[in-house]
mmCIF file of C-alpha atoms and ligand atoms in Angstrom:
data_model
loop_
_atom_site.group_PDB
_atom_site.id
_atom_site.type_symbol
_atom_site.label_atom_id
_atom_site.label_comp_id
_atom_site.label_asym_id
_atom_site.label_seq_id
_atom_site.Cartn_x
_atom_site.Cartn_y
_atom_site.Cartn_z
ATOM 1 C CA UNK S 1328 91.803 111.727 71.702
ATOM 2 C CA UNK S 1329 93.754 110.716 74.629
ATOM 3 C CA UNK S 1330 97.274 110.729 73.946
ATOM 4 C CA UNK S 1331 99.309 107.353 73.536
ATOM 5 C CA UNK S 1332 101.554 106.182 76.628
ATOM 6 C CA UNK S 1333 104.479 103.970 76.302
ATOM 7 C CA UNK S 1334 105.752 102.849 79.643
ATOM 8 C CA UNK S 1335 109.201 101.342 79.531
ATOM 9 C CA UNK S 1336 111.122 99.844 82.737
ATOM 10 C CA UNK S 1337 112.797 103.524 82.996
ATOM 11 C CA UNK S 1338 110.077 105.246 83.095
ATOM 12 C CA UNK S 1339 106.430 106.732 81.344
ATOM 13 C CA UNK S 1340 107.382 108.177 77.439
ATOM 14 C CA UNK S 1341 104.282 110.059 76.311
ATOM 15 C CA UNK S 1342 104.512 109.855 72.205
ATOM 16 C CA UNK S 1343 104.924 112.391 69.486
ATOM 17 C CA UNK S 1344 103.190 110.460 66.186
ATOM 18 C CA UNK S 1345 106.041 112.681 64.530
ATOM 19 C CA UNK S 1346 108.780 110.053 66.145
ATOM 20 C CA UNK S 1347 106.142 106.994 64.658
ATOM 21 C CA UNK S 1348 107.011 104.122 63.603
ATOM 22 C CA UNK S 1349 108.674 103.420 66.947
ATOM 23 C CA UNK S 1350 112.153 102.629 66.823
ATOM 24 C CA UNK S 1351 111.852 99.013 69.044
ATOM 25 C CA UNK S 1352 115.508 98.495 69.129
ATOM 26 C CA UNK S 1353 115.868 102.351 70.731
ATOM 27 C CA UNK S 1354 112.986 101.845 73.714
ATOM 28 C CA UNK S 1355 113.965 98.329 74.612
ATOM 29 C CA UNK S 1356 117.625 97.938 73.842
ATOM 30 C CA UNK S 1357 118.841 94.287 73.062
ATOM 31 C CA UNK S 1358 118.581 92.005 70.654
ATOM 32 C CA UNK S 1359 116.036 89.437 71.657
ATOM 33 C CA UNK S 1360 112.859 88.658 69.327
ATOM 34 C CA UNK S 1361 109.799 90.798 69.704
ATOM 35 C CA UNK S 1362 106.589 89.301 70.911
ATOM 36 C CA UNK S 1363 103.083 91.461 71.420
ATOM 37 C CA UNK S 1364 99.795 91.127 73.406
ATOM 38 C CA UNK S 1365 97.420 93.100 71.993
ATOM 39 C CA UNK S 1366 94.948 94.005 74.992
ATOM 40 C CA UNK S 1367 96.541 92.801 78.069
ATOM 41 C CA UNK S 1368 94.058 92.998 80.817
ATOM 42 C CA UNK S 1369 95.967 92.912 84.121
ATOM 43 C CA UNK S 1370 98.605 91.519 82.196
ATOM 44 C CA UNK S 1371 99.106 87.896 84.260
ATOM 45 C CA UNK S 1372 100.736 86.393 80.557
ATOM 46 C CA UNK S 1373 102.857 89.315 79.867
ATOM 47 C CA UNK S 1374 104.382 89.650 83.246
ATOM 48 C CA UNK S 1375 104.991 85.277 83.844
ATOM 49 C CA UNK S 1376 106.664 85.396 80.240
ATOM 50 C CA UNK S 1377 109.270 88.174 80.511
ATOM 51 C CA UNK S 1378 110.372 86.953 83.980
ATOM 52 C CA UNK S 1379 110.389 83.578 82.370
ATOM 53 C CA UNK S 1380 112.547 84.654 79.184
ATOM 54 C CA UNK S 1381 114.701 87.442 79.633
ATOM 55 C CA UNK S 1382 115.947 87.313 76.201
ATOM 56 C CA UNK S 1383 113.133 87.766 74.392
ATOM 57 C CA UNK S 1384 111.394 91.174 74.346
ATOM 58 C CA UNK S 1385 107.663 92.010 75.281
ATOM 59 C CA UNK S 1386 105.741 94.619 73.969
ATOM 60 C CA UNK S 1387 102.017 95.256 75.276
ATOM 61 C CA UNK S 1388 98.944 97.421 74.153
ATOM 62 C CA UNK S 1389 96.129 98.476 76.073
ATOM 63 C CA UNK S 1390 93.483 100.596 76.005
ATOM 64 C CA UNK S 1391 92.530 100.981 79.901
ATOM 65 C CA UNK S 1392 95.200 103.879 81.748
ATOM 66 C CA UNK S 1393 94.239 101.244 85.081
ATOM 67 C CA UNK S 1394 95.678 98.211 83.724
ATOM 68 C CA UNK S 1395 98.944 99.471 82.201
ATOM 69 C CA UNK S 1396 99.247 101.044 85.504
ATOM 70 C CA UNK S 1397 98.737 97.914 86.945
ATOM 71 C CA UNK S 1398 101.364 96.042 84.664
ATOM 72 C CA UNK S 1399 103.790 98.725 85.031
ATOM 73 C CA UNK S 1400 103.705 98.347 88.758
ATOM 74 C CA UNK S 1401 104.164 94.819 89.279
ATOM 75 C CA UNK S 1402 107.340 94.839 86.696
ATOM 76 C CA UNK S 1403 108.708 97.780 87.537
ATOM 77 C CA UNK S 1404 108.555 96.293 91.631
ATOM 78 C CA UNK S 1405 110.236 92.764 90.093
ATOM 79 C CA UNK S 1406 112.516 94.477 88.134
ATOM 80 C CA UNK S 1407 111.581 93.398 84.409
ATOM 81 C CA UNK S 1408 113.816 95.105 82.405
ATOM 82 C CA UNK S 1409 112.309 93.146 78.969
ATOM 83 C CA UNK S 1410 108.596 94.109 78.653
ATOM 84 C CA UNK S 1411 107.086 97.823 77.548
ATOM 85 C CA UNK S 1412 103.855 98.630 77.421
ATOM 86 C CA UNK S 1413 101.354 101.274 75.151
ATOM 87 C CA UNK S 1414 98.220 102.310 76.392
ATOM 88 C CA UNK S 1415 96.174 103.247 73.417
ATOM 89 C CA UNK S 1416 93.130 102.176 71.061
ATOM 90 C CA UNK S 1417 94.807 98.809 69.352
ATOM 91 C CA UNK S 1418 93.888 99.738 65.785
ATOM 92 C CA UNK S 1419 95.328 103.243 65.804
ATOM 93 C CA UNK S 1420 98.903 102.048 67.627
ATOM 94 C CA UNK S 1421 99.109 98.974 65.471
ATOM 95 C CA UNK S 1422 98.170 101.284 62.186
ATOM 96 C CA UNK S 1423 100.253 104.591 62.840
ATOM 97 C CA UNK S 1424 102.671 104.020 65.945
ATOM 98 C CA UNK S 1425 104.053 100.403 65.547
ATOM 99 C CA UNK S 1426 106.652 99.501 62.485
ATOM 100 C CA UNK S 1427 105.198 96.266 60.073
ATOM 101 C CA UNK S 1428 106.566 92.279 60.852
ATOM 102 C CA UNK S 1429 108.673 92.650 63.783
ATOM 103 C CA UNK S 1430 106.535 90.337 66.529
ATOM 104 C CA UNK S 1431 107.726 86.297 66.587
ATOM 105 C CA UNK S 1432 104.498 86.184 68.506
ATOM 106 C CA UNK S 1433 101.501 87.796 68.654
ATOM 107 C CA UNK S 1434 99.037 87.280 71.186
ATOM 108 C CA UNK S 1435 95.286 88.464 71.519
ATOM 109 C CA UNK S 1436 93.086 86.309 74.313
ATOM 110 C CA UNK S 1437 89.775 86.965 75.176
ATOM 111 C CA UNK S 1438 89.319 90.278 72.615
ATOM 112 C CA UNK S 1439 86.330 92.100 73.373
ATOM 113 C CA UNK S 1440 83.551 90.331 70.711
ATOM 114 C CA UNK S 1441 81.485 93.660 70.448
ATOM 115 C CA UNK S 1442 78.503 91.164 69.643
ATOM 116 C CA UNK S 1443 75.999 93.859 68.403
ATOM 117 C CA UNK S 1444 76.078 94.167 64.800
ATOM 118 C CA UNK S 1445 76.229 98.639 65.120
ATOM 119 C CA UNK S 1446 79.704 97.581 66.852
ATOM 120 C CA UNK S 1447 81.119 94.942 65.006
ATOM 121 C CA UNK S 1448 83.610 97.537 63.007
ATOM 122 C CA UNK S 1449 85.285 98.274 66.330
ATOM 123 C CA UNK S 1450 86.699 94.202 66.152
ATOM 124 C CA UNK S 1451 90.068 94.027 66.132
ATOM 125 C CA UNK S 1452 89.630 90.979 63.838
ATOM 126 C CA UNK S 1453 87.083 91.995 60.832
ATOM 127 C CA UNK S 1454 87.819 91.954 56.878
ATOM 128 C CA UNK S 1455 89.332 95.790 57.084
ATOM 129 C CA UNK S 1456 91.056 95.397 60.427
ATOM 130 C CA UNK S 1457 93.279 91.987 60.368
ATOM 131 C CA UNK S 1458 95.618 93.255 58.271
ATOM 132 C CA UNK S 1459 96.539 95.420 60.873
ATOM 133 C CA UNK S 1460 97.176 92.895 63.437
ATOM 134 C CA UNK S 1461 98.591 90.297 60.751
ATOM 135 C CA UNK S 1462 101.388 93.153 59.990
ATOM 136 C CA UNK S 1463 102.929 92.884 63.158
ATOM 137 C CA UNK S 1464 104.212 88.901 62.630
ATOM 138 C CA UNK S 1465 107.447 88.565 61.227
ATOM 139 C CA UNK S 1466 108.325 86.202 58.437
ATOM 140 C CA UNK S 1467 108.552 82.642 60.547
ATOM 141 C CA UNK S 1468 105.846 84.191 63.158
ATOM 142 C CA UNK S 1469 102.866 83.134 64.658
ATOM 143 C CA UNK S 1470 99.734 84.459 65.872
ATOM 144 C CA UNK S 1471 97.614 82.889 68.572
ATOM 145 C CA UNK S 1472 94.454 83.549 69.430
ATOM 146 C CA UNK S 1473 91.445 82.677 71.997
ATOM 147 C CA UNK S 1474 88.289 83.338 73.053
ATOM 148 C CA UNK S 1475 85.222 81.963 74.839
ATOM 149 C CA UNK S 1476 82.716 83.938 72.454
ATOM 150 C CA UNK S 1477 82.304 80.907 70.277
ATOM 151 C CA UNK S 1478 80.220 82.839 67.707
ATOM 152 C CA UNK S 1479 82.764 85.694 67.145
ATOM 153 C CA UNK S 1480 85.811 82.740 67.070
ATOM 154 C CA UNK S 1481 84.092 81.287 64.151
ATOM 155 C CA UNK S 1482 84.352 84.248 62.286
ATOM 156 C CA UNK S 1483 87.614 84.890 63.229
ATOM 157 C CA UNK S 1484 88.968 81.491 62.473
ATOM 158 C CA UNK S 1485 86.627 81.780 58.688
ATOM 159 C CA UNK S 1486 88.256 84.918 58.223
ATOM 160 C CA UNK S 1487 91.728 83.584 59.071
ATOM 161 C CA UNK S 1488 91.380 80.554 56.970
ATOM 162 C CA UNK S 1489 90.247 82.613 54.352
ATOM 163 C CA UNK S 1490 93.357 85.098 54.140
ATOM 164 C CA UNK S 1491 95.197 84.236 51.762
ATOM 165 C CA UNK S 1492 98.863 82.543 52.586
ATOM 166 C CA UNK S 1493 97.998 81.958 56.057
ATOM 167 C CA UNK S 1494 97.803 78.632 57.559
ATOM 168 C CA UNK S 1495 95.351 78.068 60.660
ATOM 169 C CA UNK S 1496 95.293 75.529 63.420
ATOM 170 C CA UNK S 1497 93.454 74.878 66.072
ATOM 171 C CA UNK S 1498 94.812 73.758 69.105
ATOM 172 C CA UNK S 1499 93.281 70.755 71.138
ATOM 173 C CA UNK S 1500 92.485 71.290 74.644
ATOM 174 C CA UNK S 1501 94.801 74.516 76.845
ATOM 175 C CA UNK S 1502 98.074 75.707 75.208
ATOM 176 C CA UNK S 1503 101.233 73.384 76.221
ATOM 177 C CA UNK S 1504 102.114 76.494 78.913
ATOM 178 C CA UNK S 1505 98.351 76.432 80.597
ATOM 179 C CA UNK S 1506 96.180 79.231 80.897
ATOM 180 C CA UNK S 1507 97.548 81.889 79.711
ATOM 181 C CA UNK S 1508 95.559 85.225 81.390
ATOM 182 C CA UNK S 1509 93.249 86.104 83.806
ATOM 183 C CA UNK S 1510 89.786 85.326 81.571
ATOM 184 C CA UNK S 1511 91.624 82.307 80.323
ATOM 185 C CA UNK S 1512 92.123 80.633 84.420
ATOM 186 C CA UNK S 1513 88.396 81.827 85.036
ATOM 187 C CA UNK S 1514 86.787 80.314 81.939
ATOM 188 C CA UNK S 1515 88.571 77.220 82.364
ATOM 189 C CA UNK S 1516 87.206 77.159 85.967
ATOM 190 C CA UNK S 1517 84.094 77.607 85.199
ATOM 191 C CA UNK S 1518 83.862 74.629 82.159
ATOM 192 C CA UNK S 1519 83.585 77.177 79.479
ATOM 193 C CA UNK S 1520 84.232 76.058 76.046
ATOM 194 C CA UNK S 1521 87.036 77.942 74.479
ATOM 195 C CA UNK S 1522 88.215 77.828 71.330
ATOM 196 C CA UNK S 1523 92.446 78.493 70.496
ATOM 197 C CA UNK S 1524 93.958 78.917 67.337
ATOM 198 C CA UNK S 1525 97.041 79.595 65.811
ATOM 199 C CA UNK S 1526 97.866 80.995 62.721
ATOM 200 C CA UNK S 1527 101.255 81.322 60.480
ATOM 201 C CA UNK S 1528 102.124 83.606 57.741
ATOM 202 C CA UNK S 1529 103.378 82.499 54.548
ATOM 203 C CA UNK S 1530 106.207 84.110 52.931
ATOM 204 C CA UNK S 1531 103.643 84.928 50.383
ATOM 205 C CA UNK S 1532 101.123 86.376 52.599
ATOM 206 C CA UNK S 1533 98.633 88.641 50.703
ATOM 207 C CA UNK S 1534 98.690 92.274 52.027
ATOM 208 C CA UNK S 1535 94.172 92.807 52.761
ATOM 209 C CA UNK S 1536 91.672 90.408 53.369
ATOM 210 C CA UNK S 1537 90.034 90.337 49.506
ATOM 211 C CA UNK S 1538 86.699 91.185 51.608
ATOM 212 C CA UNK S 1539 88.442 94.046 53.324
ATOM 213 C CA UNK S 1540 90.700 95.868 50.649
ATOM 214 C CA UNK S 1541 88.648 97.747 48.992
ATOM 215 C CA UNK S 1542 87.349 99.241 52.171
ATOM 216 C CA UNK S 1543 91.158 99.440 53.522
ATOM 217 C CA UNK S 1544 91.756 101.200 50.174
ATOM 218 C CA UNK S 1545 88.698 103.449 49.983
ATOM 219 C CA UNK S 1546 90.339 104.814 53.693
ATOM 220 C CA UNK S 1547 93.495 105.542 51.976
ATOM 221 C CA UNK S 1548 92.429 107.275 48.877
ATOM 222 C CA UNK S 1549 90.069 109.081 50.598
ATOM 223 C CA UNK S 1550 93.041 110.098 53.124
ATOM 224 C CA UNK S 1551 95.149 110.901 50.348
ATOM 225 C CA UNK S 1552 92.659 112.565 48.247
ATOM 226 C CA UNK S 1553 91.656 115.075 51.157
ATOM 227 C CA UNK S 1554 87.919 114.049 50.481
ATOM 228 C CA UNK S 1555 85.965 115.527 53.935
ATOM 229 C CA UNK S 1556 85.574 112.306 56.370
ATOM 230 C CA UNK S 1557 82.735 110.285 55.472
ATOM 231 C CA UNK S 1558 82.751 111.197 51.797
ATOM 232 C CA UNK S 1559 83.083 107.861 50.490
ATOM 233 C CA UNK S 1560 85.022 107.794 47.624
ATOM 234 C CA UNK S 1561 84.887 104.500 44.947
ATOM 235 C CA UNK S 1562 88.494 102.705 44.064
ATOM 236 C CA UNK S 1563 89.268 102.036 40.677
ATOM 237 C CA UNK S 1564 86.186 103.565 38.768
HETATM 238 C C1 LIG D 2532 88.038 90.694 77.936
HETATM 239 S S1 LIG D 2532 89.493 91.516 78.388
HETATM 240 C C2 LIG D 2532 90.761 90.256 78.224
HETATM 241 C C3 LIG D 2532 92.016 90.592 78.977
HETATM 242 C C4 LIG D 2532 93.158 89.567 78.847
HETATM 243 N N1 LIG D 2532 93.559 89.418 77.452
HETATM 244 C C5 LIG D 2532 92.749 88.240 79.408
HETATM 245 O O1 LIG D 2532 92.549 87.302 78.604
HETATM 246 O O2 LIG D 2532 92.646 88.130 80.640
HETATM 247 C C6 LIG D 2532 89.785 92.515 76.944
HETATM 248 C C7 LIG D 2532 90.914 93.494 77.146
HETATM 249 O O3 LIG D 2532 91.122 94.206 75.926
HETATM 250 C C8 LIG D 2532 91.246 95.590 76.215
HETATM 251 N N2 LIG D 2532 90.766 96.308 75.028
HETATM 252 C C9 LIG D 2532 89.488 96.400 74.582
HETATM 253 N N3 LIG D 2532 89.413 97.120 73.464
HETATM 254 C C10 LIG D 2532 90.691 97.498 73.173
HETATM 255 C C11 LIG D 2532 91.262 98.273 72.139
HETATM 256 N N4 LIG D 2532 90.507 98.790 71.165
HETATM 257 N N5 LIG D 2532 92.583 98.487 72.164
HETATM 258 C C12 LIG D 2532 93.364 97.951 73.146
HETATM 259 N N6 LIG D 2532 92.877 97.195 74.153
HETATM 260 C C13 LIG D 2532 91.558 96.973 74.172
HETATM 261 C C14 LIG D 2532 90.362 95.807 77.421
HETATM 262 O O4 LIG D 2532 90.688 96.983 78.149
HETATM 263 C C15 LIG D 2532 90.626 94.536 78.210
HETATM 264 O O5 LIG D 2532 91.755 94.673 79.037
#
């Protein structure tokens, strides 16, 4: 597996899951609110919003080496002092490297839809996996989302509605700010339908989707119990 980059104004930090959770406050010093773009792309929102707000802090993940080289570039060359990056599979940072409900904001535009039903578990929102990217919002937070694959946004906005103590909206016509990214100025452009949503944590927020915690716990005790991979193993019986 390749390993995980952070790249912080300074300089390229490869990580040791020893050091994991992060410590936020140690790679980006300040005390600004966290906000997070899961899967960046060339990183057009990223880049506009830390020059824009240099007290809040920006924290990207990517999977492609090419675009957090890209990202890196252009604020490193501007001199963005606010905005780190991690190149690495979304899932595994946000479920081993990242600590829990420290992100205002998190972003995720355009996700890949992996239509084809053999690659549907690699979604980053599915019952067993939106947990994962719900855990980054603080209390008071907000997630926003969009995409132009209407058929995966249903699902995702069915499975947000359906978590319990979160409240979804969606949002009429572009965000207040525009578009956002690169796929968002391109669809709009070219008259695709998109659909945006938001979505806000209640204090109360459950901790799994209820049709993705048994899987979510069949991972851990099968983790904890030292079964070989793929054994599966049956909760509560
Ligand atoms: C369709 S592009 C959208 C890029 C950008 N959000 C935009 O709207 O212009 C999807 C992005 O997600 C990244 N990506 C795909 N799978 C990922 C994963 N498992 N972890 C992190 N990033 C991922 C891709 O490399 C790509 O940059």
């Amino acid at each position: 597996m390749k390993p995980v980059t952070l790249a912080l104004p300074s300089g390229d930090v490869g990580l040791d899951f020893g050091d994991c959770p992060l410590d936020l406050d140690a790679t980006l010093p300040g005390s600004g609110p966290w906000e997070v773009e899961i899967g960046f792309g060339k990183g057009r929102y990223l880049l506009r919003r830390a020059l824009e707000d240099s007290g809040t802090r920006f924290l990207g993940i990517e999977i492609a080496l090419k675009y957090q080289r890209i990202l890196t570039r252009r604020a490193r060359r501007r001199g963005v002092g606010n905005l780190a990056t991690l190149r690495g599979e979304a899932l595994l940072v946000l479920a081993s490297v990242l600590p829990r409900h420290f992100a205002r904001t998190v972003h995720v535009y355009f996700p890949d839809p992996w239509p084809k039903a053999r690659h549907n578990r690699r979604r980053l929102f599915d019952p067993e996996s939106v947990d994962l990217v719900l855990d980054l919002v603080a209390p008071g937070g907000k997630l926003c989302f969009a995409t132009d694959f209407l058929e995966y946004g249903a699902l995702v906005e069915e499975l947000l509605r359906s978590f319990p103590g979160l409240d979804v909206q969606r949002i009429d016509g572009v965000w207040p700010d525009g578009a956002r990214t690169n796929y968002e100025a391109k669809y709009i452009e070219e008259g695709r339908e998109i659909l945006r949503l938001e979505a806000f944590p209640r204090a109360e927020r459950a901790a799994f989707h209820p049709r993705g915690r048994e899987g979510v716990l069949v991972g851990y005790s099968t983790e904890l119990e030292g079964e070989p991979e793929g054994v599966p193993t049956t909760v509560g019986s």
